[in-house]
Amino acid sequence: MDFKTDFKPLTVQPQEIEGKSFEMITEELGEHPFTDRQYPVVQRVIHASADFELGRSMVFHPDAIEAGIKAIRAGQPLVADVQMIQAGVSKDRLKRFGMDVNVYISDPDVMEEAKRLNTTRAIISMRKAIRQAEGGIYAIGNAPTALLELIRLVKSGEAKPGLIIGMPVGFVSAAESKDELRKLDIPFITNIGRKGGSTIVVAAVNALSLMAAREE
Amino acid sequence: MDFKTDFKPLTVQPQEIEGKSFEMITEELGEHPFTDRQYPVVQRVIHASADFELGRSMVFHPDAIEAGIKAIRAGQPLVADVQMIQAGVSKDRLKRFGMDVNVYISDPDVMEEAKRLNTTRAIISMRKAIRQAEGGIYAIGNAPTALLELIRLVKSGEAKPGLIIGMPVGFVSAAESKDELRKLDIPFITNIGRKGGSTIVVAAVNALSLMAAREE
């Protein structure tokens, strides 16, 4: 079909577009180091970014996929660092499992505490999150400081997330925060380098919730 | 500072992180083809993606920046194709200019009409948008069908957007939709290729609203 001369493709359904995209991704990616369980997450991340380099840079803790699916089936909460993730995840599907999606970064008590301690709202939002969402999935796509604080809380024994999806994007501390995450021996999904972001984290969450739904 | 041995950087303020990031981007990007007016948008897109290739692939209609700032100052609405963009833009800043942020894709009448016509909700949402937001800024980061429909409506004379920020991501029609956008002689901001997405479009909107606010 030629988009330059007519608009027939406009009647194509989103499901068809997604199926065709996924075929193209598998074909272009070729050989890769991911297991059959990890690949659906990588595929959806590439779908959301059109970035094979980013997809190839992903790293999974060996228990990550099963831990994520388990947390979803148990209806554990999803904690996100920013509202964009909350807006992007398939909330209807998560709700069917009883999952809430929580973002604390704009809560008045978080803003007040951050000001008082002269630190970032992202950091304080993680301190609030671990009191309210133990065992949940932590999805961080924006704030390296949130991920670094969560790692600190895991190391100190204060936090026990079911899964950390840590893929903040950026030039200051983003890559370093992910280097730290990869050293933890708890379930994580991350990537190497500066790239990442809310749409990437949303893709990973949606891939996991789809796996959880399909395997019921 | 060494993130591997201590967490002192956790007290760094977001403004400092952003400033440092912007310096790094300018240094690493080196020579580029963008004007002084276009560069803040490119810089913020690279900041949101850590992707210099994506930044370099951006294309601006000659009137794009001034048209965007004019629309913001006039308090024209922002129309987004998906909720993630609505969640990500600096709403407080837009509100100071009297700008609303509208997303029609989940409106019951849009969903019903899309079903009746066997087409995508994204397409119908654009048909609804042009009736409600003439002269507005159209920000499309996800659905190529939304962008293609908007282009069709501009060509037919039915739509007269103040600015189109069209950077949908994906494997089917995304690059083609942007090729079509670049042929229009109305203000647009776009890029060449498959990459893009909600976080990228949010970065462009936020760069423009910041320019509008700073130059008041």
Short mmCIF file of C-alpha atoms in Angstrom, two decimals:
data_model
loop_
_atom_site.label_atom_id
_atom_site.label_comp_id
_atom_site.label_asym_id
_atom_site.label_seq_id
_atom_site.Cartn_x
_atom_site.Cartn_y
_atom_site.Cartn_z
CA MET A 1 0.00 0.00 0.00
CA ASP A 2 1.25 3.43 -0.88
CA PHE A 3 0.68 6.10 1.75
CA LYS A 4 1.72 8.77 -0.65
CA THR A 5 -1.21 8.40 -3.01
CA ASP A 6 -4.16 7.30 -0.91
CA PHE A 7 -5.29 6.81 2.65
CA LYS A 8 -6.67 3.30 2.49
CA PRO A 9 -4.36 2.16 5.32
CA LEU A 10 -6.33 4.44 7.62
CA THR A 11 -8.87 1.66 8.07
CA VAL A 12 -6.22 -0.76 9.31
CA GLN A 13 -7.00 -1.86 12.84
CA PRO A 14 -4.53 -1.24 15.70
CA GLN A 15 -4.25 -5.00 16.35
CA GLU A 16 -3.17 -5.64 12.76
CA ILE A 17 -0.61 -2.83 12.93
CA GLU A 18 0.81 -4.29 16.15
CA GLY A 19 1.02 -7.82 14.73
CA LYS A 20 2.81 -6.61 11.61
CA SER A 21 5.19 -4.49 13.72
CA PHE A 22 6.06 -7.45 15.94
CA GLU A 23 6.90 -9.58 12.89
CA MET A 24 9.16 -6.85 11.54
CA ILE A 25 10.93 -6.54 14.89
CA THR A 26 11.63 -10.28 15.14
CA GLU A 27 12.92 -10.37 11.57
CA GLU A 28 15.18 -7.32 11.91
CA LEU A 29 16.48 -8.22 15.36
CA GLY A 30 17.71 -11.63 14.24
CA GLU A 31 19.80 -13.48 16.80
CA HIS A 32 19.60 -12.22 20.36
CA PRO A 33 20.61 -13.32 23.85
CA PHE A 34 17.13 -13.32 25.42
CA THR A 35 15.13 -16.31 26.66
CA ASP A 36 11.66 -17.09 25.31
CA ARG A 37 10.24 -15.62 28.53
CA GLN A 38 12.26 -12.39 28.28
CA TYR A 39 11.75 -11.80 24.58
CA PRO A 40 8.13 -10.50 24.70
CA VAL A 41 9.34 -7.69 26.98
CA VAL A 42 12.25 -6.84 24.69
CA GLN A 43 9.98 -6.97 21.65
CA ARG A 44 7.49 -4.53 23.18
CA VAL A 45 10.30 -2.19 24.25
CA ILE A 46 11.60 -2.11 20.68
CA HIS A 47 8.04 -1.57 19.47
CA ALA A 48 7.72 1.47 21.76
CA SER A 49 11.10 2.96 20.83
CA ALA A 50 11.93 1.73 17.32
CA ASP A 51 15.37 1.36 18.84
CA PHE A 52 17.06 -2.02 18.46
CA GLU A 53 20.15 -0.80 20.30
CA LEU A 54 18.00 -0.03 23.32
CA GLY A 55 16.28 -3.42 23.07
CA ARG A 56 19.61 -5.24 22.87
CA SER A 57 20.88 -3.31 25.91
CA MET A 58 18.25 -4.83 28.19
CA VAL A 59 19.31 -6.96 31.16
CA PHE A 60 17.08 -9.29 33.18
CA HIS A 61 17.61 -10.77 36.59
CA PRO A 62 17.01 -14.53 36.11
CA ASP A 63 13.82 -14.41 38.22
CA ALA A 64 12.50 -11.14 36.76
CA ILE A 65 9.75 -12.38 34.46
CA GLU A 66 8.26 -14.92 36.86
CA ALA A 67 8.48 -12.45 39.76
CA GLY A 68 6.70 -9.81 37.72
CA ILE A 69 3.93 -12.16 36.66
CA LYS A 70 3.56 -13.41 40.22
CA ALA A 71 3.26 -9.85 41.57
CA ILE A 72 0.63 -9.02 38.95
CA ARG A 73 -1.40 -12.16 39.69
CA ALA A 74 -1.22 -11.38 43.40
CA GLY A 75 -2.66 -7.93 42.68
CA GLN A 76 0.37 -6.18 44.17
CA PRO A 77 0.47 -2.44 43.50
CA LEU A 78 2.47 -0.84 40.72
CA VAL A 79 4.54 2.12 41.89
CA ALA A 80 5.68 4.56 39.19
CA ASP A 81 8.08 7.47 39.56
CA VAL A 82 6.08 9.77 37.27
CA GLN A 83 2.49 10.30 36.08
CA MET A 84 3.34 9.49 32.45
CA ILE A 85 3.82 5.83 33.41
CA GLN A 86 0.52 5.82 35.28
CA ALA A 87 -1.15 7.28 32.18
CA GLY A 88 0.45 4.78 29.79
CA VAL A 89 0.06 1.36 31.38
CA SER A 90 -2.95 -0.81 30.50
CA LYS A 91 -4.91 0.08 33.61
CA ASP A 92 -7.97 -2.00 32.72
CA ARG A 93 -5.82 -5.14 32.53
CA LEU A 94 -4.00 -4.33 35.78
CA LYS A 95 -7.30 -3.60 37.47
CA ARG A 96 -8.62 -7.04 36.53
CA PHE A 97 -5.79 -8.41 38.68
CA GLY A 98 -6.65 -5.98 41.45
CA MET A 99 -3.56 -3.85 40.85
CA ASP A 100 -3.49 -0.17 41.72
CA VAL A 101 -1.05 2.20 40.04
CA ASN A 102 0.47 4.65 42.49
CA VAL A 103 2.56 7.75 41.93
CA TYR A 104 3.59 9.69 44.99
CA ILE A 105 5.80 12.41 43.50
CA SER A 106 3.12 15.13 43.55
CA ASP A 107 1.64 14.27 46.94
CA PRO A 108 1.62 17.36 49.19
CA ASP A 109 3.40 15.51 52.04
CA VAL A 110 6.13 14.36 49.63
CA MET A 111 6.65 17.86 48.26
CA GLU A 112 6.81 19.31 51.78
CA GLU A 113 9.27 16.69 53.04
CA ALA A 114 11.54 17.13 49.97
CA LYS A 115 11.65 20.86 50.60
CA ARG A 116 12.37 20.37 54.28
CA LEU A 117 15.24 17.93 53.60
CA ASN A 118 16.53 19.87 50.55
CA THR A 119 16.36 16.79 48.35
CA THR A 120 14.34 15.60 45.35
CA ARG A 121 10.65 14.74 45.42
CA ALA A 122 11.57 11.52 43.57
CA ILE A 123 13.64 10.35 46.54
CA ILE A 124 10.97 11.14 49.11
CA SER A 125 8.32 9.50 46.91
CA MET A 126 10.26 6.21 47.11
CA ARG A 127 10.47 6.46 50.90
CA LYS A 128 6.71 6.87 50.98
CA ALA A 129 6.19 4.08 48.43
CA ILE A 130 8.01 1.39 50.41
CA ARG A 131 5.74 2.03 53.37
CA GLN A 132 2.67 1.51 51.20
CA ALA A 133 3.61 -0.94 48.48
CA GLU A 134 5.89 -3.66 49.81
CA GLY A 135 6.06 -6.53 47.32
CA GLY A 136 4.86 -4.30 44.48
CA ILE A 137 6.38 -3.65 41.07
CA TYR A 138 8.46 -0.49 41.01
CA ALA A 139 8.55 1.13 37.57
CA ILE A 140 11.09 3.93 37.21
CA GLY A 141 11.57 5.62 33.85
CA ASN A 142 12.49 9.15 34.65
CA ALA A 143 14.31 9.85 37.90
CA PRO A 144 17.71 8.27 38.56
CA THR A 145 17.49 9.66 42.09
CA ALA A 146 14.34 7.59 42.67
CA LEU A 147 16.09 4.43 41.47
CA LEU A 148 19.23 5.12 43.52
CA GLU A 149 17.14 5.70 46.63
CA LEU A 150 15.16 2.51 46.04
CA ILE A 151 18.42 0.56 45.67
CA ARG A 152 19.65 2.08 48.94
CA LEU A 153 16.42 1.05 50.67
CA VAL A 154 16.75 -2.52 49.32
CA LYS A 155 20.34 -2.73 50.52
CA SER A 156 19.42 -1.49 53.98
CA GLY A 157 16.63 -4.07 54.17
CA GLU A 158 13.92 -1.43 54.34
CA ALA A 159 12.42 -2.25 50.92
CA LYS A 160 11.49 -5.63 49.45
CA PRO A 161 10.04 -4.94 45.98
CA GLY A 162 8.60 -7.83 44.01
CA LEU A 163 10.25 -6.49 40.86
CA ILE A 164 12.13 -3.33 39.95
CA ILE A 165 11.78 -2.12 36.37
CA GLY A 166 14.48 0.53 36.39
CA MET A 167 15.12 2.26 33.08
CA PRO A 168 15.51 5.99 33.76
CA VAL A 169 16.74 8.07 30.83
CA GLY A 170 19.32 10.80 31.03
CA PHE A 171 22.80 12.21 31.15
CA VAL A 172 23.40 12.60 34.88
CA SER A 173 23.26 9.41 37.01
CA ALA A 174 20.87 7.45 34.75
CA ALA A 175 23.44 4.92 33.47
CA GLU A 176 25.11 4.81 36.89
CA SER A 177 21.83 4.08 38.67
CA LYS A 178 21.24 1.14 36.34
CA ASP A 179 24.78 -0.15 36.93
CA GLU A 180 23.90 -0.22 40.64
CA LEU A 181 20.58 -1.96 40.01
CA ARG A 182 22.28 -4.78 38.11
CA LYS A 183 24.33 -5.61 41.20
CA LEU A 184 21.25 -6.37 43.31
CA ASP A 185 20.16 -9.94 43.81
CA ILE A 186 16.47 -9.24 43.64
CA PRO A 187 14.29 -9.40 40.50
CA PHE A 188 14.98 -6.49 38.14
CA ILE A 189 14.55 -5.48 34.51
CA THR A 190 16.91 -2.78 33.30
CA ASN A 191 19.21 -1.76 30.47
CA ILE A 192 22.77 -0.60 30.02
CA GLY A 193 23.41 3.05 29.21
CA ARG A 194 21.64 6.39 29.16
CA LYS A 195 18.54 5.47 27.21
CA GLY A 196 15.19 4.57 28.72
CA GLY A 197 12.15 6.60 29.68
CA SER A 198 8.50 6.38 30.60
CA THR A 199 7.32 4.89 27.30
CA ILE A 200 9.96 2.15 27.61
CA VAL A 201 8.96 1.26 31.15
CA VAL A 202 5.29 1.29 30.15
CA ALA A 203 6.09 -1.16 27.35
CA ALA A 204 7.77 -3.53 29.81
CA VAL A 205 4.87 -3.35 32.28
CA ASN A 206 2.32 -3.93 29.52
CA ALA A 207 4.28 -6.92 28.18
CA LEU A 208 4.29 -8.51 31.64
CA SER A 209 0.61 -7.89 32.31
CA LEU A 210 -0.23 -9.35 28.91
CA MET A 211 1.82 -12.46 29.72
CA ALA A 212 0.03 -12.74 33.07
CA ALA A 213 -3.37 -12.42 31.36
CA ARG A 214 -2.63 -14.84 28.53
CA GLU A 215 -1.27 -17.58 30.76
CA GLU A 216 -4.21 -17.58 33.15
CA MET B 1 31.39 12.10 42.44
CA ASP B 2 31.35 8.35 42.59
CA PHE B 3 27.92 6.79 42.64
CA LYS B 4 29.38 3.41 43.32
CA THR B 5 30.61 4.19 46.79
CA ASP B 6 28.25 6.73 48.26
CA PHE B 7 24.92 8.40 47.71
CA LYS B 8 25.86 12.02 48.19
CA PRO B 9 24.49 12.94 44.75
CA LEU B 10 21.03 12.13 46.10
CA THR B 11 20.80 15.66 47.44
CA VAL B 12 21.45 17.18 44.01
CA GLN B 13 18.51 19.31 42.93
CA PRO B 14 16.61 18.56 39.70
CA GLN B 15 17.47 22.02 38.29
CA GLU B 16 21.20 21.34 38.72
CA ILE B 17 20.87 17.93 37.06
CA GLU B 18 19.07 19.51 34.13
CA GLY B 19 21.63 22.27 33.71
CA LYS B 20 24.53 19.81 33.77
CA SER B 21 22.70 17.54 31.28
CA PHE B 22 22.11 20.42 28.89
CA GLU B 23 25.81 21.33 28.95
CA MET B 24 26.75 17.72 28.18
CA ILE B 25 24.30 17.61 25.28
CA THR B 26 25.66 20.79 23.68
CA GLU B 27 29.21 19.56 24.06
CA GLU B 28 28.58 16.08 22.66
CA LEU B 29 26.32 17.23 19.84
CA GLY B 30 28.93 19.63 18.44
CA GLU B 31 28.04 21.14 15.08
CA HIS B 32 24.41 20.91 14.05
CA PRO B 33 22.10 22.38 11.42
CA PHE B 34 19.59 23.99 13.79
CA THR B 35 18.92 27.70 14.32
CA ASP B 36 19.22 29.34 17.74
CA ARG B 37 15.41 29.29 17.95
CA GLN B 38 15.14 25.58 17.06
CA TYR B 39 18.00 24.35 19.21
CA PRO B 40 16.24 24.51 22.63
CA VAL B 41 13.65 22.08 21.27
CA VAL B 42 16.29 19.72 19.89
CA GLN B 43 18.24 19.93 23.14
CA ARG B 44 15.21 18.99 25.23
CA VAL B 45 14.35 16.12 22.87
CA ILE B 46 17.87 14.73 23.27
CA HIS B 47 17.57 15.24 27.03
CA ALA B 48 14.37 13.14 27.05
CA SER B 49 15.75 10.37 24.85
CA ALA B 50 19.53 10.35 25.33
CA ASP B 51 19.46 9.82 21.58
CA PHE B 52 21.57 12.16 19.47
CA GLU B 53 20.55 10.39 16.27
CA LEU B 54 16.92 11.17 17.05
CA GLY B 55 17.78 14.79 17.86
CA ARG B 56 19.71 15.20 14.61
CA SER B 57 16.79 13.73 12.65
CA MET B 58 14.48 16.58 13.62
CA VAL B 59 13.00 18.82 10.93
CA PHE B 60 11.35 22.20 11.49
CA HIS B 61 9.07 24.17 9.21
CA PRO B 62 10.65 27.66 9.05
CA ASP B 63 7.72 29.20 10.98
CA ALA B 64 7.38 26.36 13.52
CA ILE B 65 8.93 27.93 16.61
CA GLU B 66 7.27 31.33 16.29
CA ALA B 67 3.91 29.72 15.43
CA GLY B 68 4.16 27.48 18.49
CA ILE B 69 5.02 30.35 20.81
CA LYS B 70 2.23 32.45 19.30
CA ALA B 71 -0.32 29.67 19.84
CA ILE B 72 0.81 29.24 23.44
CA ARG B 73 0.62 32.98 24.16
CA ALA B 74 -2.84 33.10 22.61
CA GLY B 75 -3.93 30.33 24.99
CA GLN B 76 -4.85 28.02 22.11
CA PRO B 77 -5.58 24.44 23.20
CA LEU B 78 -3.07 21.63 23.01
CA VAL B 79 -4.48 18.48 21.42
CA ALA B 80 -2.62 15.23 22.13
CA ASP B 81 -3.22 11.82 20.57
CA VAL B 82 -2.70 9.92 23.84
CA GLN B 83 -3.03 10.45 27.59
CA MET B 84 0.70 10.03 28.21
CA ILE B 85 1.35 13.38 26.53
CA GLN B 86 -1.36 15.02 28.61
CA ALA B 87 0.28 13.58 31.74
CA GLY B 88 3.78 14.69 30.75
CA VAL B 89 3.49 18.30 29.63
CA SER B 90 4.06 21.13 32.11
CA LYS B 91 0.38 21.76 32.71
CA ASP B 92 0.90 24.54 35.26
CA ARG B 93 2.91 26.53 32.73
CA LEU B 94 0.37 25.92 29.95
CA LYS B 95 -2.46 26.86 32.28
CA ARG B 96 -0.82 30.21 33.01
CA PHE B 97 -1.27 30.96 29.31
CA GLY B 98 -4.86 29.72 29.45
CA MET B 99 -4.09 26.54 27.51
CA ASP B 100 -6.16 23.41 27.95
CA VAL B 101 -4.73 19.99 27.10
CA ASN B 102 -7.26 17.81 25.32
CA VAL B 103 -7.18 14.11 24.46
CA TYR B 104 -10.23 12.73 22.71
CA ILE B 105 -9.17 9.12 22.07
CA SER B 106 -11.07 7.64 25.02
CA ASP B 107 -14.22 9.75 24.67
CA PRO B 108 -17.31 7.52 24.45
CA ASP B 109 -18.53 9.20 21.25
CA VAL B 110 -15.11 8.70 19.62
CA MET B 111 -15.02 5.02 20.59
CA GLU B 112 -18.55 4.49 19.28
CA GLU B 113 -17.91 6.27 15.98
CA ALA B 114 -14.64 4.34 15.41
CA LYS B 115 -16.48 1.07 15.92
CA ARG B 116 -19.30 2.10 13.60
CA LEU B 117 -16.88 3.13 10.81
CA ASN B 118 -14.48 0.20 11.45
CA THR B 119 -11.52 2.53 11.81
CA THR B 120 -9.13 3.61 14.56
CA ARG B 121 -10.09 5.72 17.57
CA ALA B 122 -7.02 7.85 16.77
CA ILE B 123 -8.53 8.88 13.42
CA ILE B 124 -11.91 9.74 14.86
CA SER B 125 -10.28 11.65 17.71
CA MET B 126 -8.63 13.97 15.16
CA ARG B 127 -11.96 14.56 13.41
CA LYS B 128 -13.41 15.57 16.76
CA ALA B 129 -10.36 17.67 17.64
CA ILE B 130 -10.53 19.90 14.57
CA ARG B 131 -14.10 20.87 15.45
CA GLN B 132 -13.00 21.89 18.93
CA ALA B 133 -9.45 23.13 18.69
CA GLU B 134 -8.88 25.10 15.50
CA GLY B 135 -5.63 27.02 15.73
CA GLY B 136 -4.34 24.77 18.49
CA ILE B 137 -1.10 22.84 18.79
CA TYR B 138 -1.49 19.22 17.74
CA ALA B 139 0.96 16.91 19.51
CA ILE B 140 1.11 13.38 18.10
CA GLY B 141 3.60 10.89 19.51
CA ASN B 142 1.93 7.55 19.21
CA ALA B 143 -0.57 7.02 16.40
CA PRO B 144 0.54 7.40 12.77
CA THR B 145 -3.12 7.07 11.78
CA ALA B 146 -3.91 10.20 13.81
CA LEU B 147 -1.16 12.13 12.04
CA LEU B 148 -2.17 10.87 8.58
CA GLU B 149 -5.78 11.83 9.25
CA LEU B 150 -4.77 15.28 10.47
CA ILE B 151 -2.68 15.78 7.30
CA ARG B 152 -5.67 14.75 5.20
CA LEU B 153 -7.87 17.25 7.04
CA VAL B 154 -5.30 20.03 6.49
CA LYS B 155 -5.09 19.21 2.78
CA SER B 156 -8.87 19.25 2.42
CA GLY B 157 -9.03 22.63 4.15
CA GLU B 158 -11.01 21.25 7.09
CA ALA B 159 -8.22 21.73 9.66
CA LYS B 160 -6.02 24.76 10.31
CA PRO B 161 -3.72 23.85 13.20
CA GLY B 162 -1.43 26.52 14.62
CA LEU B 163 1.38 23.96 14.83
CA ILE B 164 1.66 20.21 14.32
CA ILE B 165 4.24 18.39 16.43
CA GLY B 166 4.15 15.02 14.70
CA MET B 167 6.64 12.45 15.94
CA PRO B 168 4.83 9.10 16.21
CA VAL B 169 7.05 6.08 16.86
CA GLY B 170 6.74 2.73 15.18
CA PHE B 171 7.26 0.26 12.41
CA VAL B 172 4.06 0.57 10.40
CA SER B 173 3.30 4.01 8.86
CA ALA B 174 5.18 6.10 11.44
CA ALA B 175 8.06 7.15 9.16
CA GLU B 176 5.65 7.47 6.20
CA SER B 177 3.28 9.73 8.15
CA LYS B 178 6.19 12.04 8.96
CA ASP B 179 7.30 12.07 5.31
CA GLU B 180 3.80 13.35 4.48
CA LEU B 181 3.89 15.95 7.24
CA ARG B 182 7.12 17.44 5.91
CA LYS B 183 5.39 18.17 2.58
CA LEU B 184 2.82 20.48 4.20
CA ASP B 185 3.31 24.21 4.10
CA ILE B 186 1.99 24.86 7.57
CA PRO B 187 4.08 25.04 10.76
CA PHE B 188 5.30 21.61 11.86
CA ILE B 189 7.98 19.99 14.02
CA THR B 190 8.84 16.42 13.12
CA ASN B 191 11.70 13.99 12.54
CA ILE B 192 12.84 11.56 9.90
CA GLY B 193 12.44 7.84 10.55
CA ARG B 194 10.69 5.45 12.90
CA LYS B 195 11.72 6.94 16.22
CA GLY B 196 9.63 9.31 18.29
CA GLY B 197 7.04 8.79 21.01
CA SER B 198 5.14 10.53 23.77
CA THR B 199 8.17 11.52 25.85
CA ILE B 200 9.76 13.12 22.76
CA VAL B 201 6.65 15.12 21.93
CA VAL B 202 6.31 16.17 25.57
CA ALA B 203 9.91 17.43 25.46
CA ALA B 204 9.15 19.55 22.39
CA VAL B 205 5.98 21.03 23.93
CA ASN B 206 7.78 21.80 27.18
CA ALA B 207 10.66 23.47 25.34
CA LEU B 208 8.21 25.73 23.48
CA SER B 209 6.19 26.65 26.56
CA LEU B 210 9.42 27.47 28.39
CA MET B 211 10.50 29.74 25.54
CA ALA B 212 7.08 31.41 25.62
CA ALA B 213 7.35 31.95 29.37
CA ARG B 214 10.94 33.21 29.37
CA GLU B 215 10.41 35.71 26.57
CA GLU B 216 7.37 37.34 28.15
#
